[in-house]
């Protein structure tokens, strides 16, 4: 129950988060396009002000989906036993350290602005292929496999955004959106992944010891 309330509150906050401060847009434009003439910088800033609310809302929705996938993976690990829970938790902690390292060392040139299509396609293909392979290897562990993949993609991306010199631009937002799209595509077209999710939900509903919180 608490998880539903949190997700509902986040969804209600999306329109607020989606609004982009004009001053932030100008600062971001200057950071990424500082070598352009003033006239072209003004044009870039106007274009960014138009499209960034869509990118921000898309990235927030993608993060919600990733968070749900991670929580489902954690809960599925708990149903498989204490050893699997410890393993999943240790993997999350490991990726947290990787995320912190990226937050310290990442450079703005790693994710240059103006490449949203390439960023989207790259993470969408990686997510779709990775989830499909993991689900086909062990169909009964599809939910847990999706959780591992969500952790692998989400935490490093969040670490990159923690760096003060990297902004949520079209490229960085498209990385999140592409991953979420690839994950959804796999659930739609992959019988093992979809079957694993359905079986997991069915077991939860049939569990007499489970109580909604």
PDB file of N, CA, C and O in Angstrom, residues 126-196:
ATOM      1  N   UNK A 126      20.095  -2.529 -26.020  1.00  0.00           N
ATOM      2  CA  UNK A 126      20.757  -3.217 -24.906  1.00  0.00           C
ATOM      3  C   UNK A 126      19.744  -3.785 -23.916  1.00  0.00           C
ATOM      4  O   UNK A 126      19.869  -4.927 -23.460  1.00  0.00           O
ATOM      5  N   UNK A 127      18.721  -2.990 -23.579  1.00  0.00           N
ATOM      6  CA  UNK A 127      17.717  -3.448 -22.621  1.00  0.00           C
ATOM      7  C   UNK A 127      16.903  -4.595 -23.185  1.00  0.00           C
ATOM      8  O   UNK A 127      16.661  -5.597 -22.499  1.00  0.00           O
ATOM      9  N   UNK A 128      16.457  -4.474 -24.438  1.00  0.00           N
ATOM     10  CA  UNK A 128      15.628  -5.515 -25.033  1.00  0.00           C
ATOM     11  C   UNK A 128      16.391  -6.828 -25.169  1.00  0.00           C
ATOM     12  O   UNK A 128      15.904  -7.895 -24.783  1.00  0.00           O
ATOM     13  N   UNK A 129      17.606  -6.753 -25.710  1.00  0.00           N
ATOM     14  CA  UNK A 129      18.402  -7.968 -25.915  1.00  0.00           C
ATOM     15  C   UNK A 129      18.801  -8.573 -24.572  1.00  0.00           C
ATOM     16  O   UNK A 129      18.702  -9.787 -24.352  1.00  0.00           O
ATOM     17  N   UNK A 130      19.272  -7.731 -23.649  1.00  0.00           N
ATOM     18  CA  UNK A 130      19.724  -8.227 -22.350  1.00  0.00           C
ATOM     19  C   UNK A 130      18.613  -8.904 -21.567  1.00  0.00           C
ATOM     20  O   UNK A 130      18.802  -9.992 -21.006  1.00  0.00           O
ATOM     21  N   UNK A 131      17.431  -8.297 -21.526  1.00  0.00           N
ATOM     22  CA  UNK A 131      16.330  -8.889 -20.786  1.00  0.00           C
ATOM     23  C   UNK A 131      15.841 -10.173 -21.441  1.00  0.00           C
ATOM     24  O   UNK A 131      15.516 -11.150 -20.756  1.00  0.00           O
ATOM     25  N   UNK A 132      15.776 -10.175 -22.772  1.00  0.00           N
ATOM     26  CA  UNK A 132      15.318 -11.376 -23.472  1.00  0.00           C
ATOM     27  C   UNK A 132      16.269 -12.544 -23.240  1.00  0.00           C
ATOM     28  O   UNK A 132      15.838 -13.679 -23.001  1.00  0.00           O
ATOM     29  N   UNK A 133      17.586 -12.286 -23.284  1.00  0.00           N
ATOM     30  CA  UNK A 133      18.561 -13.352 -23.057  1.00  0.00           C
ATOM     31  C   UNK A 133      18.460 -13.873 -21.625  1.00  0.00           C
ATOM     32  O   UNK A 133      18.453 -15.084 -21.384  1.00  0.00           O
ATOM     33  N   UNK A 134      18.372 -12.960 -20.663  1.00  0.00           N
ATOM     34  CA  UNK A 134      18.292 -13.379 -19.263  1.00  0.00           C
ATOM     35  C   UNK A 134      17.029 -14.187 -19.000  1.00  0.00           C
ATOM     36  O   UNK A 134      17.051 -15.199 -18.292  1.00  0.00           O
ATOM     37  N   UNK A 135      15.910 -13.754 -19.579  1.00  0.00           N
ATOM     38  CA  UNK A 135      14.654 -14.459 -19.348  1.00  0.00           C
ATOM     39  C   UNK A 135      14.649 -15.827 -20.016  1.00  0.00           C
ATOM     40  O   UNK A 135      14.113 -16.796 -19.473  1.00  0.00           O
ATOM     41  N   UNK A 136      15.251 -15.939 -21.181  1.00  0.00           N
ATOM     42  CA  UNK A 136      15.276 -17.227 -21.866  1.00  0.00           C
ATOM     43  C   UNK A 136      16.233 -18.211 -21.191  1.00  0.00           C
ATOM     44  O   UNK A 136      16.025 -19.418 -21.265  1.00  0.00           O
ATOM     45  N   UNK A 137      17.263 -17.681 -20.553  1.00  0.00           N
ATOM     46  CA  UNK A 137      18.193 -18.586 -19.876  1.00  0.00           C
ATOM     47  C   UNK A 137      17.505 -19.291 -18.710  1.00  0.00           C
ATOM     48  O   UNK A 137      17.678 -20.500 -18.515  1.00  0.00           O
ATOM     49  N   UNK A 138      16.710 -18.558 -17.926  1.00  0.00           N
ATOM     50  CA  UNK A 138      15.997 -19.131 -16.783  1.00  0.00           C
ATOM     51  C   UNK A 138      14.610 -18.495 -16.721  1.00  0.00           C
ATOM     52  O   UNK A 138      14.411 -17.504 -16.018  1.00  0.00           O
ATOM     53  N   UNK A 139      13.660 -19.027 -17.469  1.00  0.00           N
ATOM     54  CA  UNK A 139      12.344 -18.382 -17.549  1.00  0.00           C
ATOM     55  C   UNK A 139      11.663 -18.209 -16.200  1.00  0.00           C
ATOM     56  O   UNK A 139      10.958 -17.220 -15.988  1.00  0.00           O
ATOM     57  N   UNK A 140      11.874 -19.146 -15.275  1.00  0.00           N
ATOM     58  CA  UNK A 140      11.203 -19.046 -13.977  1.00  0.00           C
ATOM     59  C   UNK A 140      11.776 -17.919 -13.119  1.00  0.00           C
ATOM     60  O   UNK A 140      11.201 -17.566 -12.098  1.00  0.00           O
ATOM     61  N   UNK A 141      12.915 -17.358 -13.548  1.00  0.00           N
ATOM     62  CA  UNK A 141      13.528 -16.256 -12.807  1.00  0.00           C
ATOM     63  C   UNK A 141      13.466 -14.960 -13.609  1.00  0.00           C
ATOM     64  O   UNK A 141      14.312 -14.080 -13.447  1.00  0.00           O
ATOM     65  N   UNK A 142      12.449 -14.817 -14.461  1.00  0.00           N
ATOM     66  CA  UNK A 142      12.392 -13.657 -15.351  1.00  0.00           C
ATOM     67  C   UNK A 142      12.307 -12.346 -14.563  1.00  0.00           C
ATOM     68  O   UNK A 142      12.955 -11.370 -14.912  1.00  0.00           O
ATOM     69  N   UNK A 143      11.498 -12.326 -13.520  1.00  0.00           N
ATOM     70  CA  UNK A 143      11.348 -11.101 -12.735  1.00  0.00           C
ATOM     71  C   UNK A 143      12.671 -10.705 -12.097  1.00  0.00           C
ATOM     72  O   UNK A 143      13.059  -9.534 -12.111  1.00  0.00           O
ATOM     73  N   UNK A 144      13.372 -11.669 -11.544  1.00  0.00           N
ATOM     74  CA  UNK A 144      14.658 -11.372 -10.919  1.00  0.00           C
ATOM     75  C   UNK A 144      15.679 -10.918 -11.956  1.00  0.00           C
ATOM     76  O   UNK A 144      16.478 -10.014 -11.702  1.00  0.00           O
ATOM     77  N   UNK A 145      15.655 -11.530 -13.132  1.00  0.00           N
ATOM     78  CA  UNK A 145      16.569 -11.127 -14.198  1.00  0.00           C
ATOM     79  C   UNK A 145      16.324  -9.688 -14.620  1.00  0.00           C
ATOM     80  O   UNK A 145      17.264  -8.919 -14.832  1.00  0.00           O
ATOM     81  N   UNK A 146      15.054  -9.326 -14.742  1.00  0.00           N
ATOM     82  CA  UNK A 146      14.716  -7.942 -15.075  1.00  0.00           C
ATOM     83  C   UNK A 146      15.197  -6.998 -13.976  1.00  0.00           C
ATOM     84  O   UNK A 146      15.690  -5.898 -14.243  1.00  0.00           O
ATOM     85  N   UNK A 147      15.068  -7.415 -12.721  1.00  0.00           N
ATOM     86  CA  UNK A 147      15.550  -6.593 -11.617  1.00  0.00           C
ATOM     87  C   UNK A 147      17.044  -6.377 -11.678  1.00  0.00           C
ATOM     88  O   UNK A 147      17.530  -5.255 -11.466  1.00  0.00           O
ATOM     89  N   UNK A 148      17.806  -7.429 -11.966  1.00  0.00           N
ATOM     90  CA  UNK A 148      19.259  -7.283 -12.100  1.00  0.00           C
ATOM     91  C   UNK A 148      19.604  -6.320 -13.231  1.00  0.00           C
ATOM     92  O   UNK A 148      20.508  -5.471 -13.097  1.00  0.00           O
ATOM     93  N   UNK A 149      18.922  -6.459 -14.356  1.00  0.00           N
ATOM     94  CA  UNK A 149      19.208  -5.577 -15.479  1.00  0.00           C
ATOM     95  C   UNK A 149      18.844  -4.134 -15.157  1.00  0.00           C
ATOM     96  O   UNK A 149      19.570  -3.201 -15.530  1.00  0.00           O
ATOM     97  N   UNK A 150      17.733  -3.933 -14.453  1.00  0.00           N
ATOM     98  CA  UNK A 150      17.331  -2.579 -14.076  1.00  0.00           C
ATOM     99  C   UNK A 150      18.368  -1.930 -13.172  1.00  0.00           C
ATOM    100  O   UNK A 150      18.708  -0.754 -13.335  1.00  0.00           O
ATOM    101  N   UNK A 151      18.886  -2.692 -12.215  1.00  0.00           N
ATOM    102  CA  UNK A 151      19.941  -2.158 -11.345  1.00  0.00           C
ATOM    103  C   UNK A 151      21.180  -1.820 -12.153  1.00  0.00           C
ATOM    104  O   UNK A 151      21.818  -0.770 -11.962  1.00  0.00           O
ATOM    105  N   UNK A 152      21.541  -2.713 -13.082  1.00  0.00           N
ATOM    106  CA  UNK A 152      22.750  -2.521 -13.879  1.00  0.00           C
ATOM    107  C   UNK A 152      22.691  -1.244 -14.707  1.00  0.00           C
ATOM    108  O   UNK A 152      23.708  -0.560 -14.885  1.00  0.00           O
ATOM    109  N   UNK A 153      21.510  -0.915 -15.207  1.00  0.00           N
ATOM    110  CA  UNK A 153      21.375   0.266 -16.046  1.00  0.00           C
ATOM    111  C   UNK A 153      21.066   1.527 -15.246  1.00  0.00           C
ATOM    112  O   UNK A 153      21.564   2.613 -15.563  1.00  0.00           O
ATOM    113  N   UNK A 154      20.249   1.402 -14.210  1.00  0.00           N
ATOM    114  CA  UNK A 154      19.744   2.587 -13.520  1.00  0.00           C
ATOM    115  C   UNK A 154      20.803   3.259 -12.662  1.00  0.00           C
ATOM    116  O   UNK A 154      21.008   4.483 -12.747  1.00  0.00           O
ATOM    117  N   UNK A 155      21.483   2.506 -11.817  1.00  0.00           N
ATOM    118  CA  UNK A 155      22.405   3.122 -10.866  1.00  0.00           C
ATOM    119  C   UNK A 155      23.582   3.826 -11.538  1.00  0.00           C
ATOM    120  O   UNK A 155      23.924   4.952 -11.151  1.00  0.00           O
ATOM    121  N   UNK A 156      24.234   3.239 -12.553  1.00  0.00           N
ATOM    122  CA  UNK A 156      25.295   4.001 -13.235  1.00  0.00           C
ATOM    123  C   UNK A 156      24.781   5.277 -13.895  1.00  0.00           C
ATOM    124  O   UNK A 156      25.460   6.315 -13.853  1.00  0.00           O
ATOM    125  N   UNK A 157      23.583   5.238 -14.481  1.00  0.00           N
ATOM    126  CA  UNK A 157      23.030   6.443 -15.090  1.00  0.00           C
ATOM    127  C   UNK A 157      22.747   7.516 -14.040  1.00  0.00           C
ATOM    128  O   UNK A 157      23.006   8.701 -14.256  1.00  0.00           O
ATOM    129  N   UNK A 158      22.233   7.099 -12.889  1.00  0.00           N
ATOM    130  CA  UNK A 158      22.011   8.063 -11.810  1.00  0.00           C
ATOM    131  C   UNK A 158      23.335   8.626 -11.307  1.00  0.00           C
ATOM    132  O   UNK A 158      23.428   9.805 -10.960  1.00  0.00           O
ATOM    133  N   UNK A 159      24.371   7.784 -11.263  1.00  0.00           N
ATOM    134  CA  UNK A 159      25.685   8.267 -10.864  1.00  0.00           C
ATOM    135  C   UNK A 159      26.201   9.334 -11.806  1.00  0.00           C
ATOM    136  O   UNK A 159      26.797  10.334 -11.368  1.00  0.00           O
ATOM    137  N   UNK A 160      25.978   9.142 -13.101  1.00  0.00           N
ATOM    138  CA  UNK A 160      26.404  10.151 -14.076  1.00  0.00           C
ATOM    139  C   UNK A 160      25.691  11.478 -13.819  1.00  0.00           C
ATOM    140  O   UNK A 160      26.289  12.553 -13.873  1.00  0.00           O
ATOM    141  N   UNK A 161      24.392  11.402 -13.503  1.00  0.00           N
ATOM    142  CA  UNK A 161      23.634  12.631 -13.262  1.00  0.00           C
ATOM    143  C   UNK A 161      24.015  13.312 -11.947  1.00  0.00           C
ATOM    144  O   UNK A 161      23.733  14.491 -11.761  1.00  0.00           O
ATOM    145  N   UNK A 162      24.625  12.563 -11.031  1.00  0.00           N
ATOM    146  CA  UNK A 162      25.076  13.175  -9.784  1.00  0.00           C
ATOM    147  C   UNK A 162      26.262  14.102  -9.997  1.00  0.00           C
ATOM    148  O   UNK A 162      26.547  14.960  -9.153  1.00  0.00           O
ATOM    149  N   UNK A 163      26.961  13.924 -11.107  1.00  0.00           N
ATOM    150  CA  UNK A 163      28.097  14.793 -11.406  1.00  0.00           C
ATOM    151  C   UNK A 163      27.588  16.201 -11.718  1.00  0.00           C
ATOM    152  O   UNK A 163      26.640  16.382 -12.477  1.00  0.00           O
ATOM    153  N   UNK A 164      28.237  17.185 -11.125  1.00  0.00           N
ATOM    154  CA  UNK A 164      27.767  18.557 -11.273  1.00  0.00           C
ATOM    155  C   UNK A 164      27.907  19.117 -12.669  1.00  0.00           C
ATOM    156  O   UNK A 164      27.234  20.097 -13.007  1.00  0.00           O
ATOM    157  N   UNK A 165      28.748  18.519 -13.513  1.00  0.00           N
ATOM    158  CA  UNK A 165      28.970  19.062 -14.846  1.00  0.00           C
ATOM    159  C   UNK A 165      28.085  18.418 -15.907  1.00  0.00           C
ATOM    160  O   UNK A 165      28.085  18.838 -17.049  1.00  0.00           O
ATOM    161  N   UNK A 166      27.348  17.375 -15.541  1.00  0.00           N
ATOM    162  CA  UNK A 166      26.478  16.684 -16.494  1.00  0.00           C
ATOM    163  C   UNK A 166      25.034  17.079 -16.201  1.00  0.00           C
ATOM    164  O   UNK A 166      24.564  16.949 -15.070  1.00  0.00           O
ATOM    165  N   UNK A 167      24.361  17.551 -17.224  1.00  0.00           N
ATOM    166  CA  UNK A 167      22.980  18.001 -17.078  1.00  0.00           C
ATOM    167  C   UNK A 167      22.030  16.986 -17.717  1.00  0.00           C
ATOM    168  O   UNK A 167      22.425  16.184 -18.559  1.00  0.00           O
ATOM    169  N   UNK A 168      20.771  17.069 -17.305  1.00  0.00           N
ATOM    170  CA  UNK A 168      19.745  16.237 -17.937  1.00  0.00           C
ATOM    171  C   UNK A 168      19.405  16.845 -19.283  1.00  0.00           C
ATOM    172  O   UNK A 168      18.445  17.607 -19.426  1.00  0.00           O
ATOM    173  N   UNK A 169      20.221  16.510 -20.271  1.00  0.00           N
ATOM    174  CA  UNK A 169      20.019  17.003 -21.629  1.00  0.00           C
ATOM    175  C   UNK A 169      19.239  15.989 -22.443  1.00  0.00           C
ATOM    176  O   UNK A 169      18.809  14.956 -21.938  1.00  0.00           O
ATOM    177  N   UNK A 170      19.074  16.294 -23.734  1.00  0.00           N
ATOM    178  CA  UNK A 170      18.363  15.371 -24.614  1.00  0.00           C
ATOM    179  C   UNK A 170      19.050  14.012 -24.682  1.00  0.00           C
ATOM    180  O   UNK A 170      18.394  12.969 -24.691  1.00  0.00           O
ATOM    181  N   UNK A 171      20.378  14.011 -24.678  1.00  0.00           N
ATOM    182  CA  UNK A 171      21.111  12.742 -24.759  1.00  0.00           C
ATOM    183  C   UNK A 171      20.946  11.922 -23.491  1.00  0.00           C
ATOM    184  O   UNK A 171      20.629  10.727 -23.540  1.00  0.00           O
ATOM    185  N   UNK A 172      21.171  12.541 -22.337  1.00  0.00           N
ATOM    186  CA  UNK A 172      21.101  11.789 -21.081  1.00  0.00           C
ATOM    187  C   UNK A 172      19.676  11.326 -20.789  1.00  0.00           C
ATOM    188  O   UNK A 172      19.469  10.211 -20.310  1.00  0.00           O
ATOM    189  N   UNK A 173      18.684  12.166 -21.064  1.00  0.00           N
ATOM    190  CA  UNK A 173      17.302  11.750 -20.851  1.00  0.00           C
ATOM    191  C   UNK A 173      16.930  10.592 -21.770  1.00  0.00           C
ATOM    192  O   UNK A 173      16.214   9.666 -21.366  1.00  0.00           O
ATOM    193  N   UNK A 174      17.447  10.607 -22.988  1.00  0.00           N
ATOM    194  CA  UNK A 174      17.125   9.542 -23.941  1.00  0.00           C
ATOM    195  C   UNK A 174      17.716   8.208 -23.511  1.00  0.00           C
ATOM    196  O   UNK A 174      17.200   7.148 -23.894  1.00  0.00           O
ATOM    197  N   UNK A 175      18.805   8.216 -22.736  1.00  0.00           N
ATOM    198  CA  UNK A 175      19.353   6.968 -22.213  1.00  0.00           C
ATOM    199  C   UNK A 175      18.334   6.280 -21.307  1.00  0.00           C
ATOM    200  O   UNK A 175      18.106   5.069 -21.401  1.00  0.00           O
ATOM    201  N   UNK A 176      17.715   7.052 -20.408  1.00  0.00           N
ATOM    202  CA  UNK A 176      16.699   6.489 -19.526  1.00  0.00           C
ATOM    203  C   UNK A 176      15.470   6.031 -20.320  1.00  0.00           C
ATOM    204  O   UNK A 176      14.944   4.935 -20.104  1.00  0.00           O
ATOM    205  N   UNK A 177      15.004   6.886 -21.227  1.00  0.00           N
ATOM    206  CA  UNK A 177      13.803   6.564 -21.994  1.00  0.00           C
ATOM    207  C   UNK A 177      14.035   5.342 -22.872  1.00  0.00           C
ATOM    208  O   UNK A 177      13.156   4.486 -23.021  1.00  0.00           O
ATOM    209  N   UNK A 178      15.217   5.238 -23.464  1.00  0.00           N
ATOM    210  CA  UNK A 178      15.528   4.084 -24.303  1.00  0.00           C
ATOM    211  C   UNK A 178      15.537   2.793 -23.518  1.00  0.00           C
ATOM    212  O   UNK A 178      15.006   1.767 -23.979  1.00  0.00           O
ATOM    213  N   UNK A 179      16.114   2.814 -22.323  1.00  0.00           N
ATOM    214  CA  UNK A 179      16.135   1.602 -21.512  1.00  0.00           C
ATOM    215  C   UNK A 179      14.723   1.173 -21.138  1.00  0.00           C
ATOM    216  O   UNK A 179      14.367  -0.004 -21.234  1.00  0.00           O
ATOM    217  N   UNK A 180      13.903   2.131 -20.705  1.00  0.00           N
ATOM    218  CA  UNK A 180      12.523   1.795 -20.332  1.00  0.00           C
ATOM    219  C   UNK A 180      11.762   1.236 -21.525  1.00  0.00           C
ATOM    220  O   UNK A 180      10.989   0.279 -21.385  1.00  0.00           O
ATOM    221  N   UNK A 181      11.983   1.807 -22.700  1.00  0.00           N
ATOM    222  CA  UNK A 181      11.291   1.322 -23.894  1.00  0.00           C
ATOM    223  C   UNK A 181      11.733  -0.089 -24.251  1.00  0.00           C
ATOM    224  O   UNK A 181      10.916  -0.944 -24.614  1.00  0.00           O
ATOM    225  N   UNK A 182      13.035  -0.358 -24.151  1.00  0.00           N
ATOM    226  CA  UNK A 182      13.522  -1.707 -24.425  1.00  0.00           C
ATOM    227  C   UNK A 182      12.987  -2.726 -23.440  1.00  0.00           C
ATOM    228  O   UNK A 182      12.651  -3.855 -23.814  1.00  0.00           O
ATOM    229  N   UNK A 183      12.877  -2.320 -22.185  1.00  0.00           N
ATOM    230  CA  UNK A 183      12.330  -3.209 -21.164  1.00  0.00           C
ATOM    231  C   UNK A 183      10.862  -3.524 -21.453  1.00  0.00           C
ATOM    232  O   UNK A 183      10.433  -4.682 -21.386  1.00  0.00           O
ATOM    233  N   UNK A 184      10.093  -2.503 -21.791  1.00  0.00           N
ATOM    234  CA  UNK A 184       8.682  -2.719 -22.102  1.00  0.00           C
ATOM    235  C   UNK A 184       8.511  -3.567 -23.363  1.00  0.00           C
ATOM    236  O   UNK A 184       7.628  -4.426 -23.428  1.00  0.00           O
ATOM    237  N   UNK A 185       9.354  -3.318 -24.352  1.00  0.00           N
ATOM    238  CA  UNK A 185       9.272  -4.104 -25.584  1.00  0.00           C
ATOM    239  C   UNK A 185       9.521  -5.581 -25.310  1.00  0.00           C
ATOM    240  O   UNK A 185       8.835  -6.455 -25.856  1.00  0.00           O
ATOM    241  N   UNK A 186      10.481  -5.871 -24.443  1.00  0.00           N
ATOM    242  CA  UNK A 186      10.774  -7.261 -24.111  1.00  0.00           C
ATOM    243  C   UNK A 186       9.587  -7.922 -23.420  1.00  0.00           C
ATOM    244  O   UNK A 186       9.243  -9.067 -23.702  1.00  0.00           O
ATOM    245  N   UNK A 187       8.951  -7.195 -22.499  1.00  0.00           N
ATOM    246  CA  UNK A 187       7.795  -7.751 -21.812  1.00  0.00           C
ATOM    247  C   UNK A 187       6.659  -8.020 -22.797  1.00  0.00           C
ATOM    248  O   UNK A 187       5.915  -9.002 -22.678  1.00  0.00           O
ATOM    249  N   UNK A 188       6.524  -7.176 -23.814  1.00  0.00           N
ATOM    250  CA  UNK A 188       5.442  -7.335 -24.790  1.00  0.00           C
ATOM    251  C   UNK A 188       5.685  -8.539 -25.698  1.00  0.00           C
ATOM    252  O   UNK A 188       4.774  -9.331 -25.957  1.00  0.00           O
ATOM    253  N   UNK A 189       6.912  -8.698 -26.181  1.00  0.00           N
ATOM    254  CA  UNK A 189       7.162  -9.708 -27.222  1.00  0.00           C
ATOM    255  C   UNK A 189       7.788 -10.993 -26.699  1.00  0.00           C
ATOM    256  O   UNK A 189       7.812 -12.002 -27.407  1.00  0.00           O
ATOM    257  N   UNK A 190       8.327 -10.988 -25.465  1.00  0.00           N
ATOM    258  CA  UNK A 190       9.032 -12.164 -24.951  1.00  0.00           C
ATOM    259  C   UNK A 190       8.098 -12.988 -24.075  1.00  0.00           C
ATOM    260  O   UNK A 190       7.692 -12.548 -22.992  1.00  0.00           O
ATOM    261  N   UNK A 191       7.761 -14.191 -24.514  1.00  0.00           N
ATOM    262  CA  UNK A 191       6.914 -15.071 -23.711  1.00  0.00           C
ATOM    263  C   UNK A 191       7.558 -15.448 -22.372  1.00  0.00           C
ATOM    264  O   UNK A 191       6.869 -15.444 -21.339  1.00  0.00           O
ATOM    265  N   UNK A 192       8.857 -15.792 -22.331  1.00  0.00           N
ATOM    266  CA  UNK A 192       9.459 -16.122 -21.030  1.00  0.00           C
ATOM    267  C   UNK A 192       9.422 -14.965 -20.035  1.00  0.00           C
ATOM    268  O   UNK A 192       9.093 -15.158 -18.862  1.00  0.00           O
ATOM    269  N   UNK A 193       9.746 -13.758 -20.495  1.00  0.00           N
ATOM    270  CA  UNK A 193       9.740 -12.611 -19.584  1.00  0.00           C
ATOM    271  C   UNK A 193       8.330 -12.319 -19.094  1.00  0.00           C
ATOM    272  O   UNK A 193       8.092 -12.120 -17.898  1.00  0.00           O
ATOM    273  N   UNK A 194       7.375 -12.309 -20.009  1.00  0.00           N
ATOM    274  CA  UNK A 194       5.990 -12.034 -19.630  1.00  0.00           C
ATOM    275  C   UNK A 194       5.425 -13.154 -18.764  1.00  0.00           C
ATOM    276  O   UNK A 194       4.736 -12.914 -17.773  1.00  0.00           O
ATOM    277  N   UNK A 195       5.736 -14.409 -19.118  1.00  0.00           N
ATOM    278  CA  UNK A 195       5.273 -15.535 -18.322  1.00  0.00           C
ATOM    279  C   UNK A 195       5.834 -15.514 -16.918  1.00  0.00           C
ATOM    280  O   UNK A 195       5.133 -15.820 -15.945  1.00  0.00           O
ATOM    281  N   UNK A 196       7.110 -15.125 -16.782  1.00  0.00           N
ATOM    282  CA  UNK A 196       7.705 -15.039 -15.459  1.00  0.00           C
ATOM    283  C   UNK A 196       7.048 -13.978 -14.606  1.00  0.00           C
ATOM    284  O   UNK A 196       6.801 -14.178 -13.412  1.00  0.00           O
TER     285      UNK A 196
END
